[in-house]
Amino acid sequence: METIWGQDSCEFKPERWITEKNMIRHEPSYKFMSFNAGPRTCIGRQVAFTQMKAIGATILYNYNFEMVKDHVVAPNVSIILYMKHGLKVRVTSRWPLLGGIGD
């Protein structure tokens, strides 16, 4: 990974995807090894992206997210907004269980 993304490749640095003009930085697809690139690009790539979007939407539809009490929310000074101490949330189901094992 370091040969492609540099010494800080394992660090969470969302600003690496933003240009000096605050635009999204384009990276060639050959740098993303999961799907390869060029004439040998994975034929399931678009299916995988669609599945990821569907999973994200399903999680948001089925669960409530609320801030953990007394968690300090402080933004980190950066081009991209992210929290200095993370963003701790409590996740609960939106739907009550309807007759499960042990009922």
PDB file of C-alpha atoms in Angstrom:
ATOM      1  CA  MET A   1       0.000   0.000   0.000  1.00  0.00           C
ATOM      2  CA  GLU A   2       2.819   2.425   0.818  1.00  0.00           C
ATOM      3  CA  THR A   3       4.233   2.142  -2.703  1.00  0.00           C
ATOM      4  CA  ILE A   4       0.912   3.413  -4.094  1.00  0.00           C
ATOM      5  CA  TRP A   5      -0.430   5.760  -1.376  1.00  0.00           C
ATOM      6  CA  GLY A   6       2.723   6.860   0.504  1.00  0.00           C
ATOM      7  CA  GLN A   7       4.108   6.504   4.042  1.00  0.00           C
ATOM      8  CA  ASP A   8       0.831   7.554   5.710  1.00  0.00           C
ATOM      9  CA  SER A   9      -1.307   5.054   3.770  1.00  0.00           C
ATOM     10  CA  CYS A  10      -2.707   3.426   6.941  1.00  0.00           C
ATOM     11  CA  GLU A  11      -3.720   6.731   8.555  1.00  0.00           C
ATOM     12  CA  PHE A  12      -7.254   8.114   8.317  1.00  0.00           C
ATOM     13  CA  LYS A  13      -6.691  11.270   6.286  1.00  0.00           C
ATOM     14  CA  PRO A  14      -9.795  12.215   4.295  1.00  0.00           C
ATOM     15  CA  GLU A  15      -8.074  15.396   3.115  1.00  0.00           C
ATOM     16  CA  ARG A  16      -5.879  13.271   0.841  1.00  0.00           C
ATOM     17  CA  TRP A  17      -8.878  13.104  -1.543  1.00  0.00           C
ATOM     18  CA  ILE A  18      -9.233  16.912  -1.814  1.00  0.00           C
ATOM     19  CA  THR A  19      -7.197  19.179  -4.108  1.00  0.00           C
ATOM     20  CA  GLU A  20      -5.792  22.589  -3.172  1.00  0.00           C
ATOM     21  CA  LYS A  21      -8.901  24.125  -4.806  1.00  0.00           C
ATOM     22  CA  ASN A  22     -11.226  22.061  -2.546  1.00  0.00           C
ATOM     23  CA  MET A  23     -12.275  19.780  -5.386  1.00  0.00           C
ATOM     24  CA  ILE A  24     -12.433  15.978  -5.280  1.00  0.00           C
ATOM     25  CA  ARG A  25      -9.090  14.518  -6.353  1.00  0.00           C
ATOM     26  CA  HIS A  26      -9.332  11.961  -9.162  1.00  0.00           C
ATOM     27  CA  GLU A  27      -7.183   8.887  -8.734  1.00  0.00           C
ATOM     28  CA  PRO A  28      -6.671   6.382 -11.558  1.00  0.00           C
ATOM     29  CA  SER A  29      -8.667   3.195 -11.055  1.00  0.00           C
ATOM     30  CA  TYR A  30      -5.545   0.999 -11.312  1.00  0.00           C
ATOM     31  CA  LYS A  31      -4.590   2.226  -7.805  1.00  0.00           C
ATOM     32  CA  PHE A  32      -7.610   0.433  -6.326  1.00  0.00           C
ATOM     33  CA  MET A  33      -6.621  -3.221  -6.359  1.00  0.00           C
ATOM     34  CA  SER A  34     -10.058  -4.623  -5.460  1.00  0.00           C
ATOM     35  CA  PHE A  35     -11.461  -4.384  -8.971  1.00  0.00           C
ATOM     36  CA  ASN A  36      -8.317  -3.996 -11.101  1.00  0.00           C
ATOM     37  CA  ALA A  37      -8.416  -1.639 -14.097  1.00  0.00           C
ATOM     38  CA  GLY A  38      -8.220  -1.380 -17.849  1.00  0.00           C
ATOM     39  CA  PRO A  39      -9.441  -4.165 -20.138  1.00  0.00           C
ATOM     40  CA  ARG A  40      -9.352  -6.638 -17.228  1.00  0.00           C
ATOM     41  CA  THR A  41     -11.606  -4.659 -14.890  1.00  0.00           C
ATOM     42  CA  CYS A  42     -13.813  -6.850 -12.709  1.00  0.00           C
ATOM     43  CA  ILE A  43     -17.167  -7.361 -14.424  1.00  0.00           C
ATOM     44  CA  GLY A  44     -18.890  -7.397 -11.024  1.00  0.00           C
ATOM     45  CA  ARG A  45     -17.651  -3.934 -10.037  1.00  0.00           C
ATOM     46  CA  GLN A  46     -20.927  -2.109 -10.649  1.00  0.00           C
ATOM     47  CA  VAL A  47     -22.871  -4.887  -8.915  1.00  0.00           C
ATOM     48  CA  ALA A  48     -20.589  -4.516  -5.871  1.00  0.00           C
ATOM     49  CA  PHE A  49     -21.094  -0.724  -5.795  1.00  0.00           C
ATOM     50  CA  THR A  50     -24.857  -1.176  -6.079  1.00  0.00           C
ATOM     51  CA  GLN A  51     -24.815  -3.718  -3.242  1.00  0.00           C
ATOM     52  CA  MET A  52     -22.818  -1.353  -1.008  1.00  0.00           C
ATOM     53  CA  LYS A  53     -25.364   1.419  -1.588  1.00  0.00           C
ATOM     54  CA  ALA A  54     -28.260  -0.959  -0.898  1.00  0.00           C
ATOM     55  CA  ILE A  55     -26.639  -2.189   2.331  1.00  0.00           C
ATOM     56  CA  GLY A  56     -26.069   1.394   3.515  1.00  0.00           C
ATOM     57  CA  ALA A  57     -29.671   2.342   2.740  1.00  0.00           C
ATOM     58  CA  THR A  58     -30.973  -0.798   4.498  1.00  0.00           C
ATOM     59  CA  ILE A  59     -28.960  -0.040   7.638  1.00  0.00           C
ATOM     60  CA  LEU A  60     -30.262   3.547   7.725  1.00  0.00           C
ATOM     61  CA  TYR A  61     -33.832   2.326   7.170  1.00  0.00           C
ATOM     62  CA  ASN A  62     -33.787  -0.371   9.868  1.00  0.00           C
ATOM     63  CA  TYR A  63     -31.868   1.353  12.685  1.00  0.00           C
ATOM     64  CA  ASN A  64     -31.980   4.569  14.709  1.00  0.00           C
ATOM     65  CA  PHE A  65     -28.737   6.348  15.522  1.00  0.00           C
ATOM     66  CA  GLU A  66     -28.486   8.681  18.521  1.00  0.00           C
ATOM     67  CA  MET A  67     -25.570  10.429  20.182  1.00  0.00           C
ATOM     68  CA  VAL A  68     -24.133   8.782  23.302  1.00  0.00           C
ATOM     69  CA  LYS A  69     -24.870  10.937  26.354  1.00  0.00           C
ATOM     70  CA  ASP A  70     -21.930  13.059  27.611  1.00  0.00           C
ATOM     71  CA  HIS A  71     -19.833  12.364  24.510  1.00  0.00           C
ATOM     72  CA  VAL A  72     -17.886  15.502  23.600  1.00  0.00           C
ATOM     73  CA  VAL A  73     -18.415  16.396  19.952  1.00  0.00           C
ATOM     74  CA  ALA A  74     -15.571  18.607  18.767  1.00  0.00           C
ATOM     75  CA  PRO A  75     -14.717  19.169  15.120  1.00  0.00           C
ATOM     76  CA  ASN A  76     -11.109  18.814  14.039  1.00  0.00           C
ATOM     77  CA  VAL A  77      -9.721  21.785  12.131  1.00  0.00           C
ATOM     78  CA  SER A  78      -9.275  20.512   8.588  1.00  0.00           C
ATOM     79  CA  ILE A  79     -10.510  20.929   5.037  1.00  0.00           C
ATOM     80  CA  ILE A  80     -12.837  17.981   5.682  1.00  0.00           C
ATOM     81  CA  LEU A  81     -15.088  18.004   8.730  1.00  0.00           C
ATOM     82  CA  TYR A  82     -14.423  15.077  11.047  1.00  0.00           C
ATOM     83  CA  MET A  83     -14.658  14.745  14.794  1.00  0.00           C
ATOM     84  CA  LYS A  84     -11.623  15.081  17.061  1.00  0.00           C
ATOM     85  CA  HIS A  85     -12.839  12.341  19.447  1.00  0.00           C
ATOM     86  CA  GLY A  86     -14.830  10.326  16.936  1.00  0.00           C
ATOM     87  CA  LEU A  87     -18.613  10.314  16.854  1.00  0.00           C
ATOM     88  CA  LYS A  88     -20.036   7.847  19.362  1.00  0.00           C
ATOM     89  CA  VAL A  89     -23.613   6.802  18.668  1.00  0.00           C
ATOM     90  CA  ARG A  90     -26.036   4.261  20.071  1.00  0.00           C
ATOM     91  CA  VAL A  91     -27.637   2.074  17.439  1.00  0.00           C
ATOM     92  CA  THR A  92     -31.105   0.634  18.084  1.00  0.00           C
ATOM     93  CA  SER A  93     -33.550  -1.254  15.905  1.00  0.00           C
ATOM     94  CA  ARG A  94     -36.471   0.753  14.527  1.00  0.00           C
ATOM     95  CA  TRP A  95     -38.732  -2.270  14.602  1.00  0.00           C
ATOM     96  CA  PRO A  96     -39.698  -4.333  17.675  1.00  0.00           C
ATOM     97  CA  LEU A  97     -38.986  -8.042  17.513  1.00  0.00           C
ATOM     98  CA  LEU A  98     -42.038  -9.981  16.427  1.00  0.00           C
ATOM     99  CA  GLY A  99     -41.995 -13.430  17.987  1.00  0.00           C
ATOM    100  CA  GLY A 100     -38.488 -14.777  18.058  1.00  0.00           C
ATOM    101  CA  ILE A 101     -36.717 -17.733  19.588  1.00  0.00           C
ATOM    102  CA  GLY A 102     -37.513 -18.118  23.268  1.00  0.00           C
ATOM    103  CA  ASP A 103     -40.879 -16.305  23.175  1.00  0.00           C
TER     104      ASP A 103
END
